[in-house]
Coordinates of C-alpha atoms in Angstrom, one line a residue:
Chain A
X12 CA 5.2 -4.5 30.2
X13 CA 6.5 -0.7 29.5
X14 CA 3.9 1.9 30.8
X15 CA 6.3 4.8 28.7
X16 CA 4.1 8.0 28.0
X17 CA 6.3 9.0 24.6
X18 CA 8.7 7.3 22.8
X19 CA 12.2 8.6 21.5
X20 CA 13.4 6.8 18.0
X21 CA 17.0 7.5 17.9
X22 CA 19.6 8.8 20.5
X23 CA 20.0 12.2 18.6
X24 CA 15.9 13.1 18.3
X25 CA 15.1 16.0 18.6
X26 CA 12.3 15.7 19.5
X27 CA 9.4 13.0 21.7
X28 CA 5.6 11.1 19.9
X29 CA 3.5 11.0 23.0
X30 CA 1.6 7.7 22.8
X31 CA -1.1 8.9 25.5
X32 CA -2.4 12.6 25.4
X33 CA -0.2 14.4 27.8
X34 CA -2.4 17.6 29.3
X35 CA -0.2 21.2 29.6
X36 CA 2.1 21.5 32.5
X37 CA 2.8 18.2 33.6
X38 CA 6.4 16.1 34.0
X39 CA 7.2 14.0 31.4
X40 CA 10.4 11.6 32.3
X41 CA 11.7 10.3 28.4
X42 CA 14.2 7.7 28.2
X43 CA 17.1 9.8 24.7
X44 CA 20.7 7.7 24.3
X45 CA 20.5 5.8 27.4
X46 CA 19.6 8.4 30.1
X47 CA 16.5 10.4 31.0
X48 CA 15.9 13.7 30.0
X49 CA 13.0 15.4 32.3
X50 CA 10.9 17.6 29.8
X51 CA 8.1 19.7 31.1
X52 CA 5.1 20.2 29.4
X53 CA 3.8 23.4 28.2
X54 CA 1.1 22.0 25.9
X55 CA -2.0 20.1 25.6
X56 CA 0.4 17.0 23.4
X57 CA -3.1 14.9 21.9
X58 CA -2.3 11.6 20.9
X59 CA 0.7 10.7 18.6
X60 CA 2.1 14.1 18.4
X61 CA 5.0 15.7 19.0
X62 CA 6.7 17.1 21.7
X63 CA 10.6 18.6 22.2
X64 CA 13.0 17.6 24.1
X65 CA 15.4 19.9 24.1
X66 CA 15.2 24.2 23.1
X67 CA 14.9 23.2 19.3
X68 CA 16.6 27.2 18.1
X69 CA 14.7 28.7 15.1
X70 CA 16.0 27.9 11.8
X71 CA 17.8 25.2 12.8
X72 CA 16.9 20.7 12.4
X73 CA 13.8 18.4 13.5
X74 CA 14.9 14.8 14.8
X75 CA 13.2 11.8 14.2
X76 CA 14.5 8.1 13.7
X77 CA 17.6 9.9 13.7
X78 CA 16.5 11.5 10.8
X79 CA 15.6 15.3 10.2
X80 CA 11.6 15.6 9.5
X81 CA 11.3 19.8 9.1
X82 CA 13.1 23.0 9.9
X83 CA 12.0 24.6 13.0
X84 CA 10.1 28.3 11.9
X85 CA 10.7 29.2 15.5
X86 CA 12.1 29.2 19.1
X87 CA 10.4 26.1 20.0
X88 CA 11.1 25.7 23.8
X89 CA 11.3 22.0 24.9
X90 CA 8.4 20.5 26.8
X91 CA 6.4 22.3 23.6
X92 CA 3.7 21.0 21.0
X93 CA 5.9 20.4 17.9
X94 CA 3.7 20.2 14.3
X95 CA 2.5 21.7 11.3
X96 CA 2.2 25.4 13.1
X97 CA 6.2 25.8 13.3
X98 CA 8.0 22.9 12.1
X99 CA 8.9 23.4 8.3
X100 CA 9.2 20.6 5.5
X101 CA 11.6 21.5 3.0
X102 CA 10.2 18.7 0.2
X103 CA 7.7 18.6 -2.6
X104 CA 7.9 23.0 -1.6
X105 CA 6.4 23.9 -4.5
X106 CA 5.5 27.3 -3.2
X107 CA 8.8 28.4 -2.7
Chain B
X11 CA 7.8 -23.9 4.7
X12 CA 5.0 -24.7 3.0
X13 CA 1.1 -23.3 2.1
X14 CA -1.4 -24.7 0.0
X15 CA -2.8 -23.4 -3.5
X16 CA -3.6 -23.5 -6.8
X17 CA -0.7 -24.0 -9.2
X18 CA -1.5 -22.5 -13.3
X19 CA -0.3 -24.6 -15.5
X20 CA 2.3 -21.3 -16.6
X21 CA 3.9 -22.6 -13.8
X22 CA 2.8 -19.7 -11.6
X23 CA 1.0 -20.4 -8.0
X24 CA -2.4 -18.7 -7.4
X25 CA -3.7 -17.6 -3.5
X26 CA -7.6 -16.9 -4.9
X27 CA -9.4 -18.9 -7.2
X28 CA -11.7 -15.7 -8.8
X29 CA -13.6 -15.1 -12.4
X30 CA -13.7 -11.9 -12.7
X31 CA -14.8 -9.5 -15.3
X32 CA -12.9 -7.2 -16.9
X33 CA -14.3 -3.7 -18.4
X34 CA -12.4 -3.4 -21.4
X35 CA -14.0 0.7 -20.9
X36 CA -15.9 2.8 -18.7
X37 CA -19.0 2.2 -20.9
X38 CA -18.9 -0.7 -20.0
X39 CA -18.9 -0.9 -16.3
X40 CA -22.8 -2.1 -15.1
X41 CA -22.5 -4.5 -18.4
X42 CA -19.4 -5.8 -16.5
X43 CA -21.4 -5.1 -12.6
X44 CA -23.9 -7.2 -14.1
X45 CA -22.0 -10.0 -14.7
X46 CA -20.8 -10.2 -11.1
X47 CA -23.8 -10.1 -8.8
X48 CA -26.1 -12.2 -11.3
X49 CA -23.1 -15.3 -11.2
X50 CA -22.4 -16.0 -7.1
X51 CA -18.7 -16.3 -6.9
X52 CA -16.7 -13.6 -9.2
X53 CA -15.5 -11.0 -9.2
X54 CA -15.2 -7.4 -11.5
X55 CA -13.6 -4.0 -11.4
X56 CA -14.3 -0.6 -12.7
X57 CA -12.7 2.0 -13.4
X58 CA -13.1 5.6 -15.3
X59 CA -10.4 4.9 -18.3
X60 CA -10.1 2.5 -22.0
X61 CA -10.9 5.6 -24.8
X62 CA -10.3 8.5 -26.3
X63 CA -6.3 8.1 -23.9
X64 CA -3.4 8.1 -26.4
X65 CA 0.8 6.8 -26.6
X66 CA 1.7 6.1 -23.3
X67 CA -1.1 6.7 -21.4
X68 CA -3.0 4.4 -23.7
X69 CA -0.2 1.6 -23.0
X70 CA -1.2 1.1 -19.2
X71 CA -4.6 1.5 -19.1
X72 CA -4.3 -1.7 -21.9
X73 CA -1.0 -3.0 -19.0
X74 CA -3.5 -3.3 -16.1
X75 CA -6.8 -4.9 -17.9
X76 CA -4.4 -7.3 -18.8
X77 CA -2.5 -8.3 -15.7
X78 CA -5.5 -8.8 -14.0
X79 CA -7.1 -11.4 -16.2
X80 CA -3.2 -13.3 -16.9
X81 CA -3.3 -13.3 -12.2
X82 CA -2.9 -16.6 -10.7
X83 CA -4.7 -15.3 -8.9
X84 CA -7.6 -15.6 -11.4
X85 CA -9.5 -19.1 -12.7
X86 CA -11.4 -16.9 -15.1
X87 CA -12.0 -14.3 -17.0
X88 CA -15.0 -12.4 -18.8
X89 CA -14.1 -9.5 -20.9
X90 CA -16.3 -6.5 -21.2
X91 CA -16.4 -4.0 -24.9
X92 CA -18.8 -2.2 -25.5
X93 CA -17.6 -1.6 -28.7
X94 CA -16.0 1.4 -30.9
X95 CA -13.8 2.4 -28.0
X96 CA -9.8 2.4 -28.4
X97 CA -9.1 -0.3 -25.8
X98 CA -10.7 -2.7 -27.4
X99 CA -11.4 -5.6 -25.4
X100 CA -11.1 -8.5 -28.4
X101 CA -6.9 -6.8 -27.5
X102 CA -7.4 -7.4 -24.0
X103 CA -9.1 -11.3 -24.6
X104 CA -6.0 -12.4 -27.0
X105 CA -3.6 -11.4 -24.8
X106 CA -4.7 -12.3 -22.1
X107 CA -5.5 -15.6 -23.6
X108 CA -2.3 -15.8 -25.3
X109 CA 0.1 -15.3 -22.4
X110 CA -2.2 -18.4 -20.3
X111 CA -3.6 -20.2 -22.3
X112 CA -5.4 -22.6 -20.2
X113 CA -7.2 -19.7 -19.3
X114 CA -11.3 -20.0 -19.6
X115 CA -11.5 -16.5 -21.5
X116 CA -15.0 -15.5 -22.7
X117 CA -15.0 -12.4 -24.9
X118 CA -18.3 -9.9 -24.3
X119 CA -19.4 -7.2 -27.1
X120 CA -22.1 -4.9 -26.3
X121 CA -23.5 -3.2 -29.1
X122 CA -22.2 -7.2 -31.4
X123 CA -24.8 -9.0 -27.8
X124 CA -27.4 -6.4 -29.6
X125 CA -27.2 -4.2 -26.3
X126 CA -26.9 -4.5 -22.4
X127 CA -29.2 -7.0 -20.9
X128 CA -27.9 -9.7 -23.6
X129 CA -24.2 -8.5 -23.1
X130 CA -25.5 -9.5 -19.3
X131 CA -27.2 -12.6 -20.3
X132 CA -24.0 -14.1 -22.6
X133 CA -21.3 -12.9 -19.6
X134 CA -23.6 -14.6 -17.1
X135 CA -24.0 -17.3 -18.9
X136 CA -20.0 -17.7 -19.5
X137 CA -19.4 -16.8 -15.8
X138 CA -21.1 -19.4 -14.9
X139 CA -19.7 -22.1 -16.3
X140 CA -16.3 -20.6 -15.5
X141 CA -17.2 -20.6 -11.0
X142 CA -18.1 -24.1 -11.9
X143 CA -14.8 -25.1 -13.0
X144 CA -13.4 -23.1 -10.6
X145 CA -14.8 -25.0 -7.7
X146 CA -14.0 -28.1 -8.2
X147 CA -10.1 -27.1 -8.4
X148 CA -7.9 -28.2 -4.6
X149 CA -5.6 -26.8 -3.4
X150 CA -2.4 -28.2 -3.3
X151 CA 1.4 -27.7 -1.7
X152 CA 3.6 -24.9 -2.6
X153 CA 6.2 -23.0 -1.6
X154 CA 6.2 -19.7 0.1
X155 CA 8.5 -19.1 -1.0
X156 CA 6.9 -18.8 -4.6
X157 CA 4.5 -15.4 -2.9
X158 CA 4.9 -12.1 -3.6
X159 CA 4.0 -10.1 -0.8
X160 CA 2.9 -6.4 -1.3
X161 CA 3.6 -4.6 1.4
X162 CA 1.2 -0.4 1.7
X163 CA 0.4 2.0 4.6
X164 CA -2.7 3.8 4.2
X165 CA -4.2 6.8 7.1
X166 CA -1.5 6.9 8.4
X167 CA -0.6 8.0 11.8
X168 CA 2.5 9.0 14.1
X169 CA 2.1 5.1 15.4
X170 CA 2.9 3.4 11.9
X171 CA 6.8 3.6 11.7
X172 CA 6.1 2.8 15.3
X173 CA 3.7 -0.3 15.6
X174 CA 2.3 -1.8 12.4
X175 CA 5.5 -0.9 9.7
X176 CA 8.0 -1.2 11.9
X177 CA 6.9 -5.2 12.9
X178 CA 5.8 -5.6 8.4
X179 CA 9.3 -5.2 8.2
X180 CA 9.7 -8.7 10.2
X181 CA 7.8 -9.7 8.7
X182 CA 9.5 -9.3 4.8
X183 CA 12.5 -10.5 6.5
X184 CA 10.7 -13.7 7.0
X185 CA 9.4 -14.2 4.1
X186 CA 12.6 -13.1 1.9
X187 CA 14.4 -15.9 3.8
X188 CA 12.4 -18.5 2.9
X189 CA 13.0 -17.5 -0.8
X190 CA 9.9 -14.6 -1.2
X191 CA 9.6 -11.5 -2.1
X192 CA 8.3 -8.6 -1.3
X193 CA 6.9 -5.3 -3.1
X194 CA 8.3 -1.2 -1.6
X195 CA 6.0 1.2 -3.4
X196 CA 4.4 4.6 -3.4
X197 CA 7.3 6.4 -3.8
X198 CA 5.5 10.2 -2.1
X199 CA 5.2 8.5 1.1
X200 CA 9.2 8.2 1.0
X201 CA 10.6 10.8 -0.7
X202 CA 12.1 12.2 3.0
X203 CA 13.8 8.7 3.1
X204 CA 15.1 7.5 -0.3
X205 CA 18.9 8.4 0.9
X206 CA 18.4 5.3 3.1
X207 CA 17.1 2.5 0.7
X208 CA 19.5 3.2 -1.8
X209 CA 22.3 2.8 0.8
X210 CA 20.4 -1.0 0.2
X211 CA 20.8 -1.1 -3.3
X212 CA 22.2 -4.0 -4.4
X213 CA 24.6 -2.5 -8.0
X214 CA 24.9 1.8 -8.1
X215 CA 22.5 1.7 -10.9
X216 CA 20.1 0.9 -8.3
X217 CA 20.6 3.2 -6.2
X218 CA 20.4 5.6 -9.0
X219 CA 16.5 4.9 -9.8
X220 CA 16.2 5.7 -6.2
X221 CA 16.9 9.0 -6.1
X222 CA 15.8 9.6 -9.4
X223 CA 12.0 8.6 -9.5
X224 CA 12.0 10.9 -5.8
X225 CA 13.6 13.7 -8.1
X226 CA 10.2 13.0 -10.8
X227 CA 7.6 12.6 -7.7
X228 CA 8.7 15.1 -5.9
X229 CA 9.3 17.9 -9.8
X230 CA 6.1 17.0 -10.3
X231 CA 4.4 17.5 -7.3
X232 CA 6.6 21.3 -6.7
X233 CA 4.7 22.0 -10.5
X234 CA 1.7 22.5 -8.8
X235 CA 3.5 25.4 -7.2
X236 CA 2.2 24.8 -3.8
X237 CA 3.1 23.2 -0.9
X238 CA 2.9 19.7 -0.4
X239 CA 1.7 19.1 2.4
X240 CA -2.2 20.6 0.5
X241 CA -2.0 16.9 -0.2
X242 CA 0.1 14.7 1.6
X243 CA 0.5 14.8 4.3
X244 CA -3.4 14.4 4.1
X245 CA -5.6 16.3 6.4
X246 CA -5.9 12.9 8.9
X247 CA -2.1 11.9 8.4
X248 CA -1.4 15.6 10.0
X249 CA -4.5 14.2 12.9
X250 CA -3.0 11.7 13.2
X251 CA 0.2 14.1 13.7
X252 CA 2.1 13.7 11.2
X253 CA 4.4 16.9 10.8
X254 CA 6.0 16.9 7.1
X255 CA 6.0 14.5 4.2
X256 CA 9.6 13.0 5.9
X257 CA 7.7 11.9 8.9
X258 CA 5.6 10.3 6.9
X259 CA 8.6 7.9 4.7
X260 CA 10.2 8.1 7.8
X261 CA 7.8 5.9 9.4
X262 CA 6.8 4.0 5.7
X263 CA 10.1 2.7 4.6
X264 CA 10.2 0.4 7.8
X265 CA 7.9 -1.8 6.2
X266 CA 10.6 -2.4 3.8
X267 CA 13.1 -4.5 6.8
X268 CA 16.6 -4.8 7.1
X269 CA 17.2 -6.5 2.9
X270 CA 19.1 -6.2 0.0
X271 CA 17.3 -3.7 -2.6
X272 CA 16.8 -6.0 -6.0
X273 CA 15.4 -3.6 -8.4
X274 CA 13.5 -0.4 -9.1
X275 CA 10.2 -0.9 -11.6
X276 CA 8.1 1.3 -13.8
X277 CA 3.7 1.5 -12.0
X278 CA 2.6 -2.5 -12.7
X279 CA 5.6 -3.7 -14.6
X280 CA 5.5 -7.2 -13.3
X281 CA 8.2 -8.3 -10.0
X282 CA 10.7 -10.4 -11.4
X283 CA 13.2 -10.3 -9.1
X284 CA 13.3 -12.1 -5.5
X285 CA 13.9 -10.3 -2.8
X286 CA 13.2 -6.6 -2.1
X287 CA 11.8 -4.7 -4.8
X288 CA 10.6 -1.5 -5.2
X289 CA 8.0 -0.4 -7.5
X290 CA 7.6 3.6 -9.1
X291 CA 4.0 3.8 -7.7
X292 CA 1.8 6.5 -6.4
X293 CA 1.1 7.7 -2.8
X294 CA -3.3 7.4 -3.4
X295 CA -3.7 4.0 -1.7
X296 CA -5.9 2.4 -4.7
X297 CA -3.4 3.0 -7.7
X298 CA -0.9 1.9 -5.2
X299 CA -2.6 -1.4 -4.5
X300 CA -3.9 -1.9 -8.5
X301 CA -0.5 -1.0 -9.8
X302 CA 0.6 -3.7 -7.4
X303 CA -2.3 -5.9 -7.7
X304 CA -1.3 -5.7 -11.9
X305 CA 2.9 -6.4 -11.3
X306 CA 1.7 -9.8 -10.2
X307 CA 1.9 -8.8 -5.9
X308 CA -0.5 -12.3 -4.6
X309 CA -1.2 -11.1 -1.2
X310 CA -1.0 -7.2 0.8
X311 CA -0.6 -6.6 4.0
X312 CA -1.4 -3.3 4.4
X313 CA -0.5 -0.6 7.9
X314 CA -3.3 2.2 8.5
X315 CA -3.5 3.9 11.8
X316 CA -6.7 6.0 10.5
X317 CA -8.1 3.3 8.9
X318 CA -9.7 1.6 5.9
X319 CA -11.5 -0.4 4.0
X320 CA -10.0 -1.2 0.9
X321 CA -9.3 -4.6 -0.8
X322 CA -8.6 -5.0 -4.6
X323 CA -11.1 -7.9 -6.8
X324 CA -8.4 -10.4 -6.2
X325 CA -6.2 -10.3 -4.3
X326 CA -6.9 -10.5 0.3
X327 CA -5.5 -7.2 1.9
X328 CA -4.9 -8.6 6.2
X329 CA -5.2 -4.7 7.8
X330 CA -2.8 -4.1 10.6
X331 CA -4.4 -1.5 12.4
X332 CA -1.5 1.0 14.0
X333 CA -2.4 1.5 17.4
X334 CA -4.9 -0.5 19.6
X335 CA -8.1 2.1 19.4
X336 CA -8.5 2.2 15.8
X337 CA -8.4 -1.3 16.1
X338 CA -11.8 -1.7 18.7
X339 CA -13.6 0.9 16.5
X340 CA -13.2 -0.4 13.6
X341 CA -13.4 -4.6 14.4
X342 CA -15.1 -5.1 11.0
X343 CA -13.0 -4.6 8.7
X344 CA -8.9 -4.6 11.0
X345 CA -7.8 -8.1 10.8
X346 CA -4.7 -7.3 12.9
X347 CA -3.8 -5.2 15.8
X348 CA 0.4 -4.0 15.6
X349 CA -1.2 -1.5 18.9
X350 CA 0.1 -3.8 21.6
X351 CA 3.3 -2.5 20.2
X352 CA 2.8 0.9 21.3
X353 CA 1.4 -0.2 25.2
X354 CA 4.2 -2.2 25.7
X355 CA 1.9 -6.4 26.0
X356 CA 4.0 -7.7 22.8
X357 CA 7.6 -6.7 20.8
X358 CA 8.3 -6.0 17.4
X359 CA 9.8 -8.9 16.8
X360 CA 7.0 -11.1 17.9
X361 CA 4.4 -9.0 15.5
X362 CA 6.3 -9.7 12.8
X363 CA 6.2 -13.1 13.2
X364 CA 2.2 -13.2 13.9
X365 CA 2.1 -11.2 10.2
X366 CA 4.4 -13.6 8.3
X367 CA 2.2 -16.9 9.9
X368 CA -1.2 -14.9 9.2
X369 CA 0.2 -14.6 4.8
X370 CA 1.1 -17.7 5.1
X371 CA -2.7 -18.7 6.8
X372 CA -4.4 -16.3 4.0
X373 CA -1.8 -17.2 1.6
X374 CA -3.9 -21.1 1.6
X375 CA -7.9 -19.8 2.0
X376 CA -8.2 -18.3 4.7
X377 CA -11.0 -14.9 4.1
X378 CA -9.7 -11.6 5.3
X379 CA -12.2 -9.7 6.4
X380 CA -11.8 -6.9 3.0
X381 CA -12.7 -9.8 1.3
X382 CA -15.7 -10.8 3.2
X383 CA -16.6 -7.8 3.1
X384 CA -16.8 -7.6 -0.7
X385 CA -14.4 -4.7 -0.7
X386 CA -12.8 -4.6 -4.5
X387 CA -11.2 -1.2 -5.2
X388 CA -9.1 -0.4 -8.3
X389 CA -7.3 2.0 -9.7
X390 CA -4.9 2.8 -12.3
X391 CA -1.9 5.8 -12.6
X392 CA -2.8 8.1 -15.2
X393 CA -0.1 9.8 -17.2
X394 CA -2.1 11.3 -19.9
X395 CA -5.2 13.4 -20.2
X396 CA -8.1 11.9 -22.0
X397 CA -8.5 13.4 -25.9

């Protein structure tokens, strides 16, 4: 049995999914690509939501499951909540 | 490996022995419901179709209705028509009889019977007789390899791709290893993951079909001129942490396991291949469910993170919660909990094996919660306007 608070699905991912609600200003250790990364959490992250595990420059790909799930709309700092407010979907966009 | 089921004369096997009342047209819904309410042991469907439909759209409605009558989980059928509709009840009843010659089929036309009350009486009388016949049939050992399992995820959350879907993928692999068939569907929810499934296609043609159905689906979303995120992911998905259709799809695809993709088939078309088959359905849960059952799917495993209660009138849908909180909160509707993967109490493989064992038990007669609570959800995909 583990007590992990956040899961990184694949080594090249730049986000982690929290498996319990996480409060801002805490610190989380996530396992990614065989190593451990300490992330300072900047936002409250609800259950099932994501945070950046490293800085993601605006315009670059957001990776989960080892695959792109969208593009950063703005610069996203490690520890920030990643969701519809700063992640731009690239598929099914009839508005663009 | 064996389960106990109902062997049909056409060589197929059923896991249920339903008597179903099918209206050919929206105008016959009330009578179909009235018949079923009078006769314990029957089920029924209601829908909005059957009149003023044209071409492929009319053909699709007919195919789905007929397929629910010919389905191996069905012992007998009462088809109800109004009498003046485009999709004639006579034709539906006739096609079911032609396909399944030993299946009891009763035709009731409301205008011919002299109104709704007389039509309900005529239908109920025939349905009662069918229930008597169905109840005297015994289950016999059948090969698990004869099962067609439909996979579905609805009310997804961020746990879907971490717990229940990968576990369902393990169960699908186990079923395919024994010789069975598995349906992957909900094309919308594969946008962004199509390259992963296409890479598993058995031929270049099947791989090309993967990209083709995705392109058509995405083009139809784009034709609406809006960001797909107005409807996919749904507001509940987004609240659950899913940020884009790509993220939803990449979690969704895990439920298809790891086996080669044998075929891509159209909505509600019969599954004829063993192994993994992709049916091109919408992501809307009930349209998908109805299409898979029309394709011959005996049983559905339905993963959910936000919680859903739905069920087909003729095929059991096992609900697997992706997280322990929703399993506890909606215990009346959840059959299994895969949230133990999130908490670290069980591995993906362990839950996958539990799901497979449950599929075999339910195929042998164990009722799922959607059955005991009387769910009979039914919705047919539309591809054309009403005239």
